[in-house]
Short mmCIF file of C-alpha atoms and ligand atoms in Angstrom, two decimals:
data_model
loop_
_atom_site.label_atom_id
_atom_site.label_comp_id
_atom_site.label_asym_id
_atom_site.label_seq_id
_atom_site.Cartn_x
_atom_site.Cartn_y
_atom_site.Cartn_z
CA MET A 1 33.45 -49.72 -119.60
CA SER A 2 32.45 -52.98 -117.99
CA ILE A 3 30.18 -55.64 -119.44
CA VAL A 4 26.73 -55.86 -117.85
CA ALA A 5 25.24 -59.23 -116.93
CA THR A 6 21.79 -59.95 -115.48
CA LEU A 7 20.65 -63.21 -113.91
CA ILE A 8 16.88 -63.77 -113.71
CA ARG A 9 16.64 -66.58 -111.20
CA GLY A 10 13.99 -69.13 -110.29
CA GLY A 11 10.99 -67.97 -112.33
CA GLU A 12 8.46 -70.04 -114.28
CA VAL A 13 9.55 -69.32 -117.84
CA TYR A 14 7.28 -68.99 -120.89
CA ALA A 15 9.54 -68.49 -123.90
CA PRO A 16 6.60 -68.26 -124.97
CA GLU A 17 6.53 -72.10 -124.91
CA PRO A 18 6.65 -73.35 -121.30
CA LEU A 19 10.21 -74.14 -120.14
CA GLY A 20 9.42 -74.72 -116.47
CA ARG A 21 11.52 -73.27 -113.67
CA VAL A 22 14.80 -72.18 -115.23
CA ASP A 23 17.26 -69.30 -114.90
CA ILE A 24 18.09 -66.85 -117.65
CA LEU A 25 21.44 -65.11 -117.98
CA THR A 26 21.94 -62.07 -120.18
CA VAL A 27 25.44 -60.84 -120.97
CA GLY A 28 25.85 -57.54 -122.77
CA THR A 29 22.67 -57.03 -124.79
CA LEU A 30 21.89 -60.71 -125.44
CA VAL A 31 20.59 -63.83 -123.70
CA ALA A 32 23.71 -65.92 -123.06
CA ALA A 33 22.18 -68.95 -121.33
CA VAL A 34 18.85 -70.51 -120.36
CA GLY A 35 19.01 -73.38 -117.87
CA ARG A 36 19.23 -74.53 -114.27
CA ASP A 37 21.62 -73.18 -111.62
CA LEU A 38 23.20 -70.45 -113.72
CA HIS A 39 25.69 -68.02 -112.19
CA LEU A 40 26.80 -64.50 -112.98
CA PRO A 41 30.23 -64.40 -114.60
CA THR A 42 32.78 -62.91 -112.16
CA TRP A 43 34.19 -60.60 -114.84
CA ALA A 44 30.90 -58.79 -115.49
CA GLU A 45 29.08 -56.05 -113.62
CA GLY A 46 26.30 -58.33 -112.45
CA GLU A 47 22.81 -58.00 -111.07
CA THR A 48 20.42 -60.74 -109.95
CA LEU A 49 16.62 -60.52 -110.16
CA ASP A 50 14.90 -63.03 -107.91
CA ALA A 51 11.91 -64.30 -109.92
CA SER A 52 10.87 -67.14 -107.63
CA GLY A 53 7.10 -67.41 -107.47
CA LEU A 54 6.84 -65.21 -110.58
CA LEU A 55 6.38 -65.69 -114.33
CA VAL A 56 9.12 -64.85 -116.83
CA MET A 57 8.31 -63.96 -120.45
CA PRO A 58 9.84 -62.26 -123.49
CA GLY A 59 9.64 -58.45 -123.65
CA LEU A 60 6.61 -57.37 -125.69
CA VAL A 61 6.70 -56.43 -129.39
CA ASP A 62 4.52 -53.49 -130.45
CA GLN A 63 4.35 -52.78 -134.18
CA HIS A 64 2.25 -49.60 -133.96
CA VAL A 65 3.48 -46.80 -131.67
CA HIS A 66 3.24 -43.04 -132.19
CA PHE A 67 6.41 -42.44 -130.18
CA ALA A 68 7.07 -39.10 -131.89
CA GLY A 69 3.56 -37.92 -130.96
CA GLY A 70 0.57 -37.63 -133.23
CA GLY A 71 -2.72 -35.94 -133.86
CA GLY A 72 -4.43 -33.88 -133.31
CA GLU A 73 -7.81 -33.85 -134.91
CA GLY A 74 -9.70 -30.99 -133.35
CA GLY A 75 -6.89 -28.44 -133.44
CA PHE A 76 -3.32 -27.84 -132.35
CA GLN A 77 -4.16 -28.17 -128.68
CA PHE A 78 -4.71 -31.88 -129.34
CA ARG A 79 -1.17 -32.59 -130.55
CA THR A 80 -0.10 -35.61 -128.51
CA PRO A 81 3.33 -35.51 -126.84
CA GLU A 82 6.37 -37.66 -127.67
CA LEU A 83 6.87 -40.84 -125.64
CA SER A 84 10.00 -41.53 -123.61
CA LEU A 85 11.68 -44.84 -122.83
CA SER A 86 9.80 -45.58 -119.62
CA ASP A 87 6.41 -44.72 -121.19
CA LEU A 88 6.84 -48.06 -122.97
CA THR A 89 9.14 -50.11 -120.73
CA ARG A 90 7.02 -49.67 -117.58
CA TYR A 91 4.37 -51.66 -119.50
CA GLY A 92 6.71 -54.39 -120.71
CA ILE A 93 7.33 -53.16 -124.27
CA THR A 94 10.91 -53.65 -125.46
CA THR A 95 10.42 -53.55 -129.26
CA ALA A 96 8.45 -50.70 -130.87
CA VAL A 97 7.83 -49.64 -134.45
CA GLY A 98 7.11 -45.91 -134.69
CA LEU A 99 4.88 -44.29 -137.27
CA LEU A 100 3.11 -41.12 -138.35
CA GLY A 101 -0.65 -40.97 -138.75
CA THR A 102 -3.14 -38.29 -139.69
CA ASP A 103 -0.63 -35.47 -139.46
CA GLY A 104 1.97 -35.82 -142.20
CA THR A 105 2.26 -32.02 -142.33
CA THR A 106 3.68 -30.81 -139.03
CA ARG A 107 5.19 -34.25 -138.26
CA SER A 108 7.87 -35.66 -140.50
CA VAL A 109 9.45 -39.04 -141.15
CA GLN A 110 12.77 -37.28 -140.45
CA GLY A 111 11.60 -36.35 -136.95
CA LEU A 112 10.29 -39.88 -136.40
CA LEU A 113 13.66 -41.35 -137.43
CA ALA A 114 15.50 -39.08 -135.00
CA LYS A 115 13.10 -40.10 -132.22
CA ALA A 116 13.68 -43.80 -132.98
CA ARG A 117 17.44 -43.25 -132.76
CA GLN A 118 17.01 -41.57 -129.36
CA LEU A 119 15.01 -44.57 -128.09
CA VAL A 120 17.63 -46.98 -129.46
CA HIS A 121 20.30 -45.05 -127.58
CA ASP A 122 18.17 -45.27 -124.43
CA GLY A 123 17.88 -49.07 -124.76
CA LEU A 124 14.73 -49.81 -126.78
CA ASN A 125 14.62 -51.95 -129.93
CA ALA A 126 13.04 -49.14 -131.98
CA TRP A 127 12.26 -49.01 -135.72
CA ILE A 128 9.97 -46.99 -137.98
CA TYR A 129 7.72 -47.16 -141.02
CA THR A 130 8.10 -44.44 -143.63
CA GLY A 131 4.92 -42.63 -144.68
CA ALA A 132 1.74 -41.19 -143.19
CA TYR A 133 -1.99 -41.61 -143.94
CA GLN A 134 -1.72 -40.02 -147.40
CA VAL A 135 -0.87 -41.49 -150.82
CA PRO A 136 1.49 -40.36 -152.38
CA THR A 137 2.94 -40.74 -148.96
CA ARG A 138 5.59 -38.89 -146.92
CA THR A 139 9.18 -40.07 -147.27
CA ILE A 140 12.75 -38.98 -146.54
CA THR A 141 14.23 -39.89 -149.93
CA ASP A 142 12.27 -39.81 -153.19
CA THR A 143 10.41 -43.12 -152.70
CA PRO A 144 9.29 -45.42 -149.86
CA ARG A 145 11.41 -48.20 -151.34
CA ASN A 146 14.57 -46.09 -151.22
CA ASP A 147 13.82 -45.17 -147.60
CA ILE A 148 13.64 -48.87 -146.66
CA VAL A 149 16.79 -49.79 -148.58
CA LEU A 150 18.93 -46.79 -147.62
CA ILE A 151 17.88 -45.80 -144.07
CA ASP A 152 18.84 -48.15 -141.26
CA ARG A 153 15.75 -47.93 -139.00
CA VAL A 154 13.07 -47.94 -141.76
CA ILE A 155 11.50 -51.41 -142.11
CA GLY A 156 8.26 -50.78 -143.99
CA VAL A 157 5.60 -48.32 -145.13
CA GLY A 158 2.79 -47.04 -142.92
CA GLU A 159 0.39 -46.21 -141.62
CA ILE A 160 -1.45 -45.76 -144.91
CA ALA A 161 -5.14 -45.03 -144.33
CA ILE A 162 -7.88 -46.96 -146.11
CA SER A 163 -11.64 -46.75 -145.58
CA ASP A 164 -11.18 -43.53 -143.62
CA HIS A 165 -12.45 -39.99 -144.24
CA ARG A 166 -9.05 -38.65 -143.14
CA GLY A 167 -7.14 -40.65 -145.76
CA SER A 168 -6.59 -39.92 -149.44
CA HIS A 169 -8.80 -42.80 -150.65
CA PRO A 170 -6.08 -44.67 -152.57
CA SER A 171 -7.20 -46.91 -155.43
CA ALA A 172 -6.38 -50.63 -155.50
CA ARG A 173 -3.70 -49.86 -158.11
CA GLU A 174 -2.06 -47.26 -155.83
CA LEU A 175 -2.15 -49.67 -152.89
CA ALA A 176 -0.68 -52.46 -155.01
CA GLU A 177 2.14 -50.13 -156.09
CA LEU A 178 2.87 -49.19 -152.48
CA ALA A 179 2.85 -52.86 -151.47
CA GLY A 180 5.37 -53.51 -154.26
CA GLU A 181 7.55 -50.64 -153.02
CA ALA A 182 7.45 -52.01 -149.46
CA ARG A 183 8.08 -55.60 -150.47
CA THR A 184 10.94 -54.93 -152.88
CA GLY A 185 12.57 -52.56 -150.41
CA GLY A 186 12.33 -55.27 -147.77
CA LEU A 187 13.80 -57.88 -150.09
CA LEU A 188 16.72 -55.68 -151.11
CA ALA A 189 17.53 -54.63 -147.55
CA GLY A 190 16.71 -57.87 -145.72
CA LYS A 191 13.95 -56.19 -143.72
CA ALA A 192 10.23 -56.84 -143.08
CA GLY A 193 9.08 -54.76 -146.06
CA VAL A 194 5.49 -54.60 -144.86
CA LEU A 195 2.73 -52.20 -145.86
CA HIS A 196 1.09 -51.35 -142.54
CA LEU A 197 -2.50 -50.19 -143.12
CA HIS A 198 -4.70 -48.08 -140.87
CA VAL A 199 -8.30 -49.16 -141.43
CA GLY A 200 -10.89 -46.52 -140.57
CA ASN A 201 -14.60 -46.92 -139.91
CA GLY A 202 -15.67 -46.28 -143.50
CA PRO A 203 -18.23 -48.71 -144.97
CA ARG A 204 -15.72 -50.23 -147.43
CA ARG A 205 -13.78 -51.76 -144.52
CA LEU A 206 -11.24 -54.26 -146.00
CA ALA A 207 -12.68 -54.15 -149.54
CA PRO A 208 -9.63 -52.20 -150.85
CA LEU A 209 -7.32 -55.06 -149.77
CA PHE A 210 -9.53 -57.78 -151.27
CA GLU A 211 -9.42 -55.76 -154.50
CA VAL A 212 -5.61 -55.58 -154.42
CA LEU A 213 -5.41 -59.36 -154.00
CA GLU A 214 -7.77 -59.80 -156.98
CA MET A 215 -5.95 -57.51 -159.37
CA ALA A 216 -2.24 -57.83 -158.47
CA ASP A 217 0.34 -60.42 -157.44
CA VAL A 218 0.81 -58.97 -153.97
CA PRO A 219 1.69 -61.67 -151.42
CA ILE A 220 -0.97 -61.39 -148.73
CA ASP A 221 1.56 -61.19 -145.88
CA THR A 222 2.95 -57.93 -147.32
CA MET A 223 -0.20 -56.04 -146.23
CA VAL A 224 -0.82 -55.82 -142.48
CA PRO A 225 -4.16 -54.13 -141.68
CA THR A 226 -4.70 -52.78 -138.16
CA HIS A 227 -7.48 -51.37 -135.91
CA LEU A 228 -9.60 -54.38 -136.96
CA ASN A 229 -11.55 -54.43 -133.67
CA ARG A 230 -13.07 -51.03 -134.50
CA SER A 231 -16.47 -52.66 -135.13
CA ARG A 232 -18.15 -56.06 -135.53
CA PRO A 233 -18.53 -55.74 -139.34
CA LEU A 234 -14.81 -54.88 -139.68
CA LEU A 235 -13.90 -57.83 -137.45
CA ASN A 236 -15.95 -60.05 -139.78
CA ASP A 237 -13.86 -58.78 -142.71
CA ALA A 238 -10.75 -59.55 -140.62
CA VAL A 239 -11.94 -63.15 -140.22
CA ARG A 240 -12.20 -63.45 -144.00
CA TYR A 241 -8.77 -61.86 -144.51
CA GLY A 242 -7.24 -64.11 -141.85
CA LEU A 243 -8.75 -67.25 -143.36
CA MET A 244 -7.19 -66.23 -146.69
CA GLY A 245 -3.81 -66.38 -144.89
CA GLY A 246 -3.32 -62.70 -144.02
CA TYR A 247 -2.01 -61.18 -140.82
CA VAL A 248 -4.64 -59.35 -138.77
CA ASP A 249 -3.68 -56.74 -136.17
CA ILE A 250 -5.91 -55.78 -133.25
CA THR A 251 -5.49 -52.43 -131.49
CA THR A 252 -5.40 -52.77 -127.71
CA SER A 253 -6.24 -49.08 -127.15
CA ILE A 254 -9.57 -49.60 -128.92
CA ALA A 255 -12.24 -50.85 -126.52
CA PRO A 256 -15.93 -50.20 -126.07
CA ASP A 257 -16.77 -47.34 -123.74
CA THR A 258 -19.32 -44.54 -123.47
CA HIS A 259 -17.62 -42.64 -126.33
CA ASP A 260 -17.20 -45.63 -128.62
CA VAL A 261 -19.99 -48.18 -128.47
CA GLN A 262 -19.08 -49.98 -131.71
CA ALA A 263 -15.63 -51.18 -130.67
CA VAL A 264 -14.85 -54.77 -129.73
CA ALA A 265 -12.58 -55.33 -126.71
CA PRO A 266 -9.14 -56.49 -127.93
CA HIS A 267 -9.08 -59.82 -126.06
CA GLU A 268 -12.61 -60.52 -127.26
CA ALA A 269 -11.55 -59.77 -130.85
CA VAL A 270 -8.57 -62.15 -130.63
CA HIS A 271 -10.83 -64.86 -129.26
CA ALA A 272 -13.46 -64.27 -131.97
CA LEU A 273 -10.80 -64.53 -134.71
CA ARG A 274 -9.44 -67.73 -133.23
CA GLN A 275 -12.91 -69.24 -132.80
CA ALA A 276 -13.53 -68.51 -136.47
CA GLY A 277 -10.43 -70.51 -137.40
CA VAL A 278 -7.71 -67.84 -137.74
CA PRO A 279 -4.56 -69.23 -136.04
CA LEU A 280 -2.77 -67.21 -133.32
CA SER A 281 0.30 -67.26 -135.57
CA GLN A 282 -1.56 -64.74 -137.78
CA ILE A 283 -3.15 -62.59 -135.03
CA SER A 284 -1.14 -59.76 -133.53
CA LEU A 285 -1.80 -57.03 -130.98
CA SER A 286 -0.46 -53.47 -131.07
CA THR A 287 -1.16 -50.47 -128.83
CA ASP A 288 -1.44 -47.31 -130.97
CA ALA A 289 0.25 -45.72 -127.93
CA GLY A 290 0.85 -41.99 -128.14
CA GLY A 291 -1.54 -41.58 -131.06
CA SER A 292 -4.62 -39.44 -130.91
CA ALA A 293 -7.73 -41.59 -130.72
CA PRO A 294 -10.68 -39.54 -131.96
CA VAL A 295 -14.23 -40.81 -132.04
CA PHE A 296 -16.43 -39.46 -134.85
CA ASP A 297 -20.17 -39.79 -135.36
CA GLU A 298 -21.61 -41.25 -138.59
CA LYS A 299 -21.45 -37.80 -140.23
CA GLY A 300 -17.74 -37.47 -139.44
CA HIS A 301 -18.17 -34.95 -136.62
CA LEU A 302 -15.60 -35.21 -133.86
CA LEU A 303 -17.20 -36.43 -130.63
CA TYR A 304 -14.27 -37.12 -128.36
CA LEU A 305 -10.48 -37.28 -128.40
CA GLY A 306 -8.28 -39.62 -126.39
CA VAL A 307 -4.70 -40.89 -126.52
CA GLY A 308 -3.61 -44.50 -127.17
CA GLN A 309 -2.28 -46.16 -124.03
CA ALA A 310 0.76 -48.45 -123.81
CA ASP A 311 -0.46 -50.39 -120.75
CA THR A 312 -3.24 -51.99 -122.82
CA LEU A 313 -0.93 -54.52 -124.53
CA PHE A 314 0.04 -56.46 -121.42
CA ARG A 315 -3.47 -56.01 -120.00
CA THR A 316 -4.85 -57.76 -123.09
CA VAL A 317 -2.42 -60.68 -122.65
CA VAL A 318 -3.55 -60.96 -119.02
CA ALA A 319 -7.22 -60.83 -120.11
CA LEU A 320 -6.70 -63.61 -122.68
CA HIS A 321 -5.32 -65.75 -119.87
CA GLY A 322 -7.81 -64.67 -117.20
CA ASP A 323 -11.06 -64.25 -119.14
CA TYR A 324 -10.66 -66.94 -121.79
CA GLY A 325 -8.34 -69.40 -120.07
CA TYR A 326 -5.55 -69.24 -122.65
CA ASP A 327 -2.28 -70.78 -121.46
CA TRP A 328 0.36 -68.10 -121.01
CA SER A 329 2.24 -69.60 -123.95
CA GLN A 330 -0.83 -68.99 -126.14
CA ALA A 331 -1.86 -65.65 -124.65
CA LEU A 332 1.64 -64.28 -125.28
CA LEU A 333 1.83 -65.14 -128.99
CA PRO A 334 -0.05 -62.07 -130.36
CA ALA A 335 2.20 -59.74 -128.33
CA THR A 336 5.52 -61.52 -128.90
CA GLN A 337 6.22 -64.20 -131.50
CA THR A 338 3.55 -63.29 -134.06
CA PRO A 339 4.49 -59.59 -134.41
CA ALA A 340 8.19 -60.59 -134.39
CA LYS A 341 7.44 -62.88 -137.33
CA ILE A 342 5.55 -60.13 -139.18
CA LEU A 343 8.49 -57.78 -138.61
CA LYS A 344 10.99 -60.51 -139.58
CA MET A 345 12.85 -60.11 -136.28
CA PRO A 346 13.68 -63.65 -135.10
CA TYR A 347 15.86 -62.18 -132.34
CA VAL A 348 12.94 -60.74 -130.33
CA GLY A 349 9.59 -62.05 -129.06
CA ARG A 350 11.08 -65.21 -127.57
CA ILE A 351 13.58 -66.36 -124.97
CA ALA A 352 16.51 -68.44 -126.22
CA GLU A 353 20.28 -68.25 -126.27
CA GLY A 354 21.45 -65.56 -128.66
CA VAL A 355 18.28 -63.45 -128.84
CA ARG A 356 18.03 -59.88 -127.51
CA GLY A 357 18.03 -59.73 -123.73
CA ASP A 358 14.42 -58.54 -123.39
CA ILE A 359 12.86 -60.24 -120.38
CA LEU A 360 9.61 -59.46 -118.57
CA VAL A 361 8.94 -60.63 -115.01
CA THR A 362 5.33 -60.57 -113.80
CA ASP A 363 3.07 -61.81 -111.02
CA GLY A 364 0.44 -62.56 -113.67
CA HIS A 365 -1.27 -59.19 -113.24
CA ASP A 366 1.36 -56.46 -113.26
CA ILE A 367 4.87 -55.97 -114.58
CA VAL A 368 7.27 -56.61 -111.71
CA SER A 369 10.61 -56.20 -113.49
CA LEU A 370 11.83 -55.68 -117.03
CA VAL A 371 15.17 -56.20 -118.69
CA ALA A 372 15.60 -54.36 -122.02
CA GLY A 373 18.61 -55.16 -124.14
CA GLY A 374 20.29 -56.82 -121.15
CA ARG A 375 19.74 -53.89 -118.76
CA VAL A 376 17.33 -53.79 -115.84
CA VAL A 377 14.96 -50.88 -116.56
CA VAL A 378 12.12 -51.78 -114.16
CA ARG A 379 12.84 -53.45 -110.82
CA SER A 380 10.20 -54.52 -108.27
CA GLY A 381 7.56 -52.33 -109.94
CA ARG A 382 9.74 -49.21 -110.11
CA VAL A 383 11.31 -47.64 -113.18
CA VAL A 384 15.05 -47.63 -112.50
CA LYS A 385 16.25 -46.47 -115.89
CA THR A 386 14.64 -43.55 -117.69
CA GLY A 387 15.39 -42.10 -121.09
CA THR A 388 17.55 -39.06 -121.73
CA PHE A 389 15.79 -35.89 -120.48
CA GLU A 390 12.84 -37.82 -119.09
CA PRO A 391 11.37 -36.25 -115.96
CA GLY A 392 13.72 -37.28 -113.18
CA GLU A 393 16.78 -37.08 -115.40
CA VAL A 394 18.45 -33.77 -114.74
CA GLY A 395 21.12 -33.95 -117.40
CA ALA A 396 22.65 -36.04 -120.12
CA ARG A 397 25.96 -37.85 -120.07
ZN1 ZN B 401 -4.18 -45.63 -137.19
#
């Protein structure tokens, strides 16, 4: 087997900090060099991507992906399908954390783990949380902590539902215990050890987390609440949580439309948080891709069912730049460096020698090319590497 090398030449690089016009060389799965006038090593199987006139950025980090499928509220016909490699890479995502949601009955953490391993084989930096909406939650071993310590791809607990009629309404004590499980597991295994929390549209909003912080010694960065752009009142709670030092995650698949009039557009939510004084180093974006996205009325009746979309992450970065004038280096933070910090993965979300070879090339609107783990998977707007058994793949090697 030969060693693969990729040279991304002549682009304007945002690492996310601006580096100017430099080349990037990946060798094997890693970035080997960043600088001017780089060349492919003669001993490698090399490929050059001409990025002149284009922007070059780190591959995107998505900490909330239902890659093993999800749902489906409304009946079995609404079960959402599994995602394949190119369902994420065509939209610039190179790191994904998979999770279960409402359905912890016909979907299992075991199945999610197997799916993550398939995606890793196919070239994605894929991980999972153990658990589902319910408390006591779903695990592979006897406890969430043991899952994190003993199972390679498990990095935290989630998504545990709070303030949601579909959850199990955990008490502050139960949440504090779960946070302790996640944190200690993370400490013992050298992993993120986060408790990733789905926040529904119940009137208690983030009150359960404020209660946990009052009654227990849970470090605030252990609990990562998401879907915080579901409504204005919830976003106001997110401001308070962020100003206390917590991480706040905005869902890019949530946006106002005819079915959901309460939602706040993701780029607008990021801007509102920042205007209120929450730094971009605490604001992250995630897609909820592959998950069922039901809209309920105030009585809890199902009005509409959609599916989370992976393209929304990069679109939100573009909107932060285009609509609010954020520099690319700033607009990229919530989709790269900030989630990488939450996940304690210093080797993704940035471009530097020694990090994973995840490089996104764009014209500022669309993904032009993508390198994932040192391999070109999208070239000139076309997917050139699909996952095993994806449509177009007729057999496995
Ligand atoms: Zn959720």
